[in-house]
Short mmCIF file of C-alpha atoms in Angstrom, two decimals:
data_model
loop_
_atom_site.label_atom_id
_atom_site.label_comp_id
_atom_site.label_asym_id
_atom_site.label_seq_id
_atom_site.Cartn_x
_atom_site.Cartn_y
_atom_site.Cartn_z
CA MET A 14 16.58 -16.58 -19.32
CA ASP A 15 14.82 -19.91 -19.32
CA SER A 16 11.72 -20.80 -17.33
CA ASN A 17 13.74 -22.65 -14.67
CA THR A 18 15.63 -19.46 -13.84
CA PHE A 19 12.35 -17.55 -13.55
CA TRP A 20 10.82 -20.11 -11.20
CA ALA A 21 14.01 -20.28 -9.12
CA ALA A 22 13.98 -16.48 -8.76
CA LEU A 23 10.32 -16.53 -7.75
CA ALA A 24 11.02 -19.25 -5.20
CA LEU A 25 13.83 -17.18 -3.69
CA VAL A 26 11.53 -14.18 -3.40
CA LEU A 27 9.04 -16.31 -1.48
CA VAL A 28 11.78 -17.63 0.80
CA PHE A 29 13.06 -14.14 1.58
CA GLU A 30 9.53 -12.77 2.05
CA GLY A 31 8.75 -15.54 4.52
CA LEU A 32 11.88 -15.25 6.63
CA LEU A 33 10.90 -12.21 8.69
CA PRO A 34 7.41 -13.41 9.68
CA LEU A 35 8.91 -16.81 10.50
CA LEU A 36 11.78 -15.54 12.63
CA ALA A 37 10.29 -12.37 14.15
CA PRO A 38 6.51 -12.31 13.80
CA ARG A 39 5.97 -9.51 16.35
CA GLY A 40 8.53 -7.24 14.68
CA TRP A 41 7.09 -8.02 11.25
CA ARG A 42 3.58 -7.18 12.48
CA ASN A 43 4.75 -3.89 14.02
CA THR A 44 6.54 -2.94 10.81
CA PHE A 45 3.48 -3.81 8.75
CA GLN A 46 1.26 -1.66 10.99
CA LYS A 47 3.64 1.26 10.45
CA LEU A 48 3.38 0.74 6.69
CA LEU A 49 -0.42 0.96 6.89
CA VAL A 50 -0.30 4.58 8.08
CA LEU A 51 1.95 5.79 5.25
CA ARG A 52 0.42 7.86 2.48
CA ASP A 53 0.12 6.44 -1.04
CA GLY A 54 2.96 8.63 -2.30
CA GLN A 55 5.30 7.36 0.40
CA LEU A 56 4.46 3.74 -0.43
CA ARG A 57 4.99 4.42 -4.13
CA PHE A 58 8.39 5.94 -3.36
CA PHE A 59 9.46 2.83 -1.44
CA GLY A 60 8.11 0.66 -4.25
CA LEU A 61 10.06 2.67 -6.82
CA CYS A 62 13.24 2.38 -4.76
CA SER A 63 12.74 -1.36 -4.48
CA VAL A 64 12.22 -1.76 -8.23
CA LEU A 65 15.26 0.38 -9.04
CA LEU A 66 17.45 -1.50 -6.58
CA GLY A 67 16.30 -4.81 -8.06
CA LEU A 68 17.06 -3.62 -11.59
CA VAL A 69 20.52 -2.41 -10.57
CA LEU A 70 21.24 -5.76 -8.92
CA LEU A 71 20.06 -7.62 -12.01
CA TRP A 72 22.27 -5.41 -14.17
CA LEU A 73 25.29 -6.08 -11.92
CA VAL A 74 24.71 -9.83 -11.86
CA GLY A 75 23.90 -10.17 -15.54
#
């Protein structure tokens, strides 16, 4: 993987992260408020699932 691929991937993450607040700010805010009341263990579980899903997708693509 060269540096251009890394920066392109990072740029896509920023695009995807910005889509929901851009298109539905009220829904994004409500979802974020719901995340704030979750316990640390619940947030870690969602983080772990996200990392595992990302690794599986990278494995399938690569």
